[in-house]
mmCIF file with all atom_site columns, C-alpha atoms in Angstrom:
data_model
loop_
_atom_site.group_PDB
_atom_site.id
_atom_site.type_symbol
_atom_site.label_atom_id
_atom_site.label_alt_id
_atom_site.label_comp_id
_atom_site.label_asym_id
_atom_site.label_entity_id
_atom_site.label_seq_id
_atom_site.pdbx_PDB_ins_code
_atom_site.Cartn_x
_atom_site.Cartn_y
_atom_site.Cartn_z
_atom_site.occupancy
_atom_site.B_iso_or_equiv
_atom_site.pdbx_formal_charge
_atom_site.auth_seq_id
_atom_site.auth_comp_id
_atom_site.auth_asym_id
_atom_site.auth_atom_id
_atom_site.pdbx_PDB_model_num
ATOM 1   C CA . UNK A 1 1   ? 167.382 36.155 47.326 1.00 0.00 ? 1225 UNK A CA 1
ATOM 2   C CA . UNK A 1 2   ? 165.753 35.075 43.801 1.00 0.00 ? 1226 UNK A CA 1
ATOM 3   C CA . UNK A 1 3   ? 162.167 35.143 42.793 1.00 0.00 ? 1227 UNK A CA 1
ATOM 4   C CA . UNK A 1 4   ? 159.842 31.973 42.011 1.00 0.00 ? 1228 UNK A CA 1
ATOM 5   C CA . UNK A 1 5   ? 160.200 32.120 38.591 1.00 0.00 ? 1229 UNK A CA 1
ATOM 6   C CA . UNK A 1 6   ? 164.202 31.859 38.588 1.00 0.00 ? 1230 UNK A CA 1
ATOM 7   C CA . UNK A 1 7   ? 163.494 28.260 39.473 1.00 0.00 ? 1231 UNK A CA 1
ATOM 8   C CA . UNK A 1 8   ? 161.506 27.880 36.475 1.00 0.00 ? 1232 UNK A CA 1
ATOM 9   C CA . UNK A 1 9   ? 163.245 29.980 34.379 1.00 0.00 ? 1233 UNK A CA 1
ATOM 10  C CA . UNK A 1 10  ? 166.689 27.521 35.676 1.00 0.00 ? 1234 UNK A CA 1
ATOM 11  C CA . UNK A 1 11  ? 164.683 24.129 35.823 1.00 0.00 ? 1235 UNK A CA 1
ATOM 12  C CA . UNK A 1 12  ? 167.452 22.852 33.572 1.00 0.00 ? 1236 UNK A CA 1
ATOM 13  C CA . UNK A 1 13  ? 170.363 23.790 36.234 1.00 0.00 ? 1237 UNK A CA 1
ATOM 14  C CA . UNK A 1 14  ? 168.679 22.941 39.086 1.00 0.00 ? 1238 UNK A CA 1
ATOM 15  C CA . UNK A 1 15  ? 168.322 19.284 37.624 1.00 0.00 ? 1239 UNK A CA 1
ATOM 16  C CA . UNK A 1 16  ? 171.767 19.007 36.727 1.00 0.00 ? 1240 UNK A CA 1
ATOM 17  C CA . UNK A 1 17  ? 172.205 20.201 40.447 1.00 0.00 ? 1241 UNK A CA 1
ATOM 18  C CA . UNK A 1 18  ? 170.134 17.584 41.676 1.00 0.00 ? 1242 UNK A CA 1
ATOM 19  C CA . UNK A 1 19  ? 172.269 14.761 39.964 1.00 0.00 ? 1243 UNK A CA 1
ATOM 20  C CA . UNK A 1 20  ? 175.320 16.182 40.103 1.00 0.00 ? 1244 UNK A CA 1
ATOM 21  C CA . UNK A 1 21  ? 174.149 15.946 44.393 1.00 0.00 ? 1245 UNK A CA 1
ATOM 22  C CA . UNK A 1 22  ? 173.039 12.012 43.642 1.00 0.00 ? 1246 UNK A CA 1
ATOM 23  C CA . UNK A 1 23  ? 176.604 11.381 42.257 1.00 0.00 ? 1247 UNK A CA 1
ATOM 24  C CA . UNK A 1 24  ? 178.502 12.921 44.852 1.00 0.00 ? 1248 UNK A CA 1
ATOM 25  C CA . UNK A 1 25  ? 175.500 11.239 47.806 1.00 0.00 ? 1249 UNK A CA 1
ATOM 26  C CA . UNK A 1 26  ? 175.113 14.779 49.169 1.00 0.00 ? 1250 UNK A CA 1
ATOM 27  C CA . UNK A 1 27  ? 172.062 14.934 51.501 1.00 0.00 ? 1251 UNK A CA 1
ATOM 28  C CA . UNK A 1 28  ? 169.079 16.462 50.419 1.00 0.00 ? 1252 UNK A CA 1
ATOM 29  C CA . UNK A 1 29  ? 169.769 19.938 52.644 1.00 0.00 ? 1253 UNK A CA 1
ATOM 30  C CA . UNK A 1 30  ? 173.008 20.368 51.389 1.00 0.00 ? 1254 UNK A CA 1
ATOM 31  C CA . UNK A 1 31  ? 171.287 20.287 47.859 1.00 0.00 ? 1255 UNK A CA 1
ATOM 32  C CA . UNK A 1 32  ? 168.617 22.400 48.851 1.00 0.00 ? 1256 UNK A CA 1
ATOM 33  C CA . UNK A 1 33  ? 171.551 24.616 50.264 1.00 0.00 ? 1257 UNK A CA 1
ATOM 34  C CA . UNK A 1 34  ? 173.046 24.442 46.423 1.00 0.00 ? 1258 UNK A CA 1
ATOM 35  C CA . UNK A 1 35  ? 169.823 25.323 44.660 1.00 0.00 ? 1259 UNK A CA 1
ATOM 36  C CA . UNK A 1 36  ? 169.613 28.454 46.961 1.00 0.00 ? 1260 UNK A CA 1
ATOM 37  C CA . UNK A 1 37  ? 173.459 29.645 46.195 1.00 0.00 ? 1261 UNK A CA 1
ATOM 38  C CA . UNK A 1 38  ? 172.635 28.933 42.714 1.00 0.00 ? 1262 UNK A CA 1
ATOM 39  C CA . UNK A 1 39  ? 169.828 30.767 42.049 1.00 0.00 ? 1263 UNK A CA 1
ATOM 40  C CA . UNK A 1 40  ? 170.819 33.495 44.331 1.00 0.00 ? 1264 UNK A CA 1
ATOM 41  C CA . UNK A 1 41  ? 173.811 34.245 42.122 1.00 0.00 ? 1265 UNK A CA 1
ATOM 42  C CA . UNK A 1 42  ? 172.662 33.357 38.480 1.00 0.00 ? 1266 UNK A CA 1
ATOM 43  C CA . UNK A 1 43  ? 174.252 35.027 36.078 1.00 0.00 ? 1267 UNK A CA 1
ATOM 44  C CA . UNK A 1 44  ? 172.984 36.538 33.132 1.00 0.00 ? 1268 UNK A CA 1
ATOM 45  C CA . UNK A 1 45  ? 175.012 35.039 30.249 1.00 0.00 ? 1269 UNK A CA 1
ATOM 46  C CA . UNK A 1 46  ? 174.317 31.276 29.970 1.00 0.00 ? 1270 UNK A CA 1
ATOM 47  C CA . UNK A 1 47  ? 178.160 29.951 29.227 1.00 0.00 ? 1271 UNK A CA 1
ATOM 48  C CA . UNK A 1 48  ? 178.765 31.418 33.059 1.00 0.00 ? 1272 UNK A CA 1
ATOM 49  C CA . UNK A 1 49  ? 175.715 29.257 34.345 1.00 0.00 ? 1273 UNK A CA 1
ATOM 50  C CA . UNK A 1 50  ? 177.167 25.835 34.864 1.00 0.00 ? 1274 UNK A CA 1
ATOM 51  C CA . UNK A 1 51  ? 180.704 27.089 36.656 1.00 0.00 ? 1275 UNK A CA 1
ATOM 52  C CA . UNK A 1 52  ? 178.261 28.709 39.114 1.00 0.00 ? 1276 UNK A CA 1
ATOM 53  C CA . UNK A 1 53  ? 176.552 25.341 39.601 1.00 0.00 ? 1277 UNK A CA 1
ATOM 54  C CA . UNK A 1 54  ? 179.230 23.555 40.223 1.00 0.00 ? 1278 UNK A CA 1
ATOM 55  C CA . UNK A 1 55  ? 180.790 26.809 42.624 1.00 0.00 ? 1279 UNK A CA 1
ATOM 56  C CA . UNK A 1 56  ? 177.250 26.355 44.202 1.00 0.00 ? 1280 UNK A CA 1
ATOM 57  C CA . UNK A 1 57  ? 177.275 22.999 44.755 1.00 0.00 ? 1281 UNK A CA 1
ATOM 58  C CA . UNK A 1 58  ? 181.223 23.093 46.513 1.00 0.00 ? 1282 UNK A CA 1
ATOM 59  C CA . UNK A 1 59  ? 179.986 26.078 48.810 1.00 0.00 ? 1283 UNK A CA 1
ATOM 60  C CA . UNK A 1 60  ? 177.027 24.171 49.357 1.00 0.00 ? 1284 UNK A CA 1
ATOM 61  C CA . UNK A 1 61  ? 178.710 20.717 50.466 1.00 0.00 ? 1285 UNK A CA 1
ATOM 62  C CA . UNK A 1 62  ? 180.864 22.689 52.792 1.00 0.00 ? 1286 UNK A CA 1
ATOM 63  C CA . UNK A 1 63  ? 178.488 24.879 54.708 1.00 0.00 ? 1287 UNK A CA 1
ATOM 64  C CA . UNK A 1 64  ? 176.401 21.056 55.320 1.00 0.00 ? 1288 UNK A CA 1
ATOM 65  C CA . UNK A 1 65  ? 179.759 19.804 56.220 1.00 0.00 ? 1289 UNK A CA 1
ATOM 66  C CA . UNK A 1 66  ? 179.812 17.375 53.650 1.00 0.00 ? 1290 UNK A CA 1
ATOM 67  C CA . UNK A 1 67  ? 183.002 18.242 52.035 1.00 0.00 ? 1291 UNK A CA 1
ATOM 68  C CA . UNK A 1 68  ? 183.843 16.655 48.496 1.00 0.00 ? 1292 UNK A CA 1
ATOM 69  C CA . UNK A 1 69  ? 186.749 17.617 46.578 1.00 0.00 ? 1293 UNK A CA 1
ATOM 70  C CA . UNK A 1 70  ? 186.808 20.531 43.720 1.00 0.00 ? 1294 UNK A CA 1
ATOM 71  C CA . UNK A 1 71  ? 187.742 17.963 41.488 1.00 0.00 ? 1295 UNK A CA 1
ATOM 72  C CA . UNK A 1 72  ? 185.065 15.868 42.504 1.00 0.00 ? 1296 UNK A CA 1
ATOM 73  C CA . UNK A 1 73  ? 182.609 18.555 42.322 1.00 0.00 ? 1297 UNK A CA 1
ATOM 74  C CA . UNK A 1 74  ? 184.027 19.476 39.088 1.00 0.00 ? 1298 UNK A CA 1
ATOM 75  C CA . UNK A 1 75  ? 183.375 16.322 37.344 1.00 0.00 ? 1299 UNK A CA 1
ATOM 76  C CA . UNK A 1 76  ? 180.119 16.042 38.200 1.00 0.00 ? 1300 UNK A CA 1
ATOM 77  C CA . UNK A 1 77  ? 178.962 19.100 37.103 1.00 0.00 ? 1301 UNK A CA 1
ATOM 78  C CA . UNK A 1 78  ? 180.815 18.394 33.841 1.00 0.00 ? 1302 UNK A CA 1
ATOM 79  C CA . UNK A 1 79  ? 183.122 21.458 34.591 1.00 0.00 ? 1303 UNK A CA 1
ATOM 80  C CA . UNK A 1 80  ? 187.185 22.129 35.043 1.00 0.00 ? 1304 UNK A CA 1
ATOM 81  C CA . UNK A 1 81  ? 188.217 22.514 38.327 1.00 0.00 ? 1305 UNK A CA 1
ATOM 82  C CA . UNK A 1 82  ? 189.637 26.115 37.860 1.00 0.00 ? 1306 UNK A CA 1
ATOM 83  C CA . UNK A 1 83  ? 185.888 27.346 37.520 1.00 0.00 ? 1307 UNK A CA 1
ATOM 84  C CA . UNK A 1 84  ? 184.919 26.110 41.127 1.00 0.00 ? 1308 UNK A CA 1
ATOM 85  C CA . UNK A 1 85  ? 187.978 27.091 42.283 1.00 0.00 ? 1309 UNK A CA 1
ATOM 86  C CA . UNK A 1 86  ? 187.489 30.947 41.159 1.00 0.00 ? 1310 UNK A CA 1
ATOM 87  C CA . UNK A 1 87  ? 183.551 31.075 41.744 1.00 0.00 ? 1311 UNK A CA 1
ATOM 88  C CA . UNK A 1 88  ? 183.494 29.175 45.342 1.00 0.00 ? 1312 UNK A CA 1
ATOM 89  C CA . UNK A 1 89  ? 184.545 32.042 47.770 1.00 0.00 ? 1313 UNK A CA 1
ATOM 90  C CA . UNK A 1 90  ? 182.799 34.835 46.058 1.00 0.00 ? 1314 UNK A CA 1
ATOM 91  C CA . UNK A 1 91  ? 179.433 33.141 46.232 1.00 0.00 ? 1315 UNK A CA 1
ATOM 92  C CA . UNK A 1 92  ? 180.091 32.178 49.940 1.00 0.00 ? 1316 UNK A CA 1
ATOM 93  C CA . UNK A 1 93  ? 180.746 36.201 50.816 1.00 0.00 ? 1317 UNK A CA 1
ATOM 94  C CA . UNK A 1 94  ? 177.807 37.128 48.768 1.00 0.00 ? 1318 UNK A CA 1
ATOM 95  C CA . UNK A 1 95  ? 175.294 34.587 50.749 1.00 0.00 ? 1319 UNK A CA 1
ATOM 96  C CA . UNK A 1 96  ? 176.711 36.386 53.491 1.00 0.00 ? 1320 UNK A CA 1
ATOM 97  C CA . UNK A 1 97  ? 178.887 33.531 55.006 1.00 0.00 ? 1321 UNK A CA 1
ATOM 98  C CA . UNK A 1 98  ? 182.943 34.158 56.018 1.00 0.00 ? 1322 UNK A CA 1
ATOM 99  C CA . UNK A 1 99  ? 184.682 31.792 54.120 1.00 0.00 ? 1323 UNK A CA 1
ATOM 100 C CA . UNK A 1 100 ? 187.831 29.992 55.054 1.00 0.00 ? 1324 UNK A CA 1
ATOM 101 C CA . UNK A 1 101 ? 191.447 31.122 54.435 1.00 0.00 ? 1325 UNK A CA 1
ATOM 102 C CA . UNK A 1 102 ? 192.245 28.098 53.398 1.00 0.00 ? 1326 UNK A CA 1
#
């Protein structure tokens, strides 16, 4: 769980969330669902913060079953592919979800 002011303290990310969510026309639960990955897992160091958007935001569109691509996901979070690839199942296992073996 995060506190209040991690949304403040994030307002930046959680915007580029937000678009990032327009482009791909995610519903707004599934970007709710990315906001709450997100700031759940922030990390410290700002160069790791927009990889773990963009890993929020995949995790996100599949627990709403609203599956886009990593490379999809990727672009519009301005982000390689690679990152969401690494960041995706770890964030799932920390928000206490089993993800797929895919």
């Amino acid at each position: 769980m995060y506190r209040a002011s991690d949304r403040v303290d994030n307002a930046e990310w959680i915007e580029r969330v937000e678009e990032a969510c327009a482009d791909l026309d995610l519903d707004d639960e599934a970007c709710s669902t990315a906001i709450d990955l997100f700031l759940s897992a922030v990390p410290d160091e700002e160069r790791s913060k927009p990889a773990t958007a963009a890993a929020s935001l995949y995790a996100a569109a599949l627990i709403r079953s609203q599956e886009r691509t990593q490379s999809a996901v990727a672009d519009a979070m301005d982000v390689s592919r690679l990152s969401v690839q690494k960041r995706w199942k770890p964030l799932l296992e920390n928000a206490g979800f089993s993800p797929p073996t895919w």
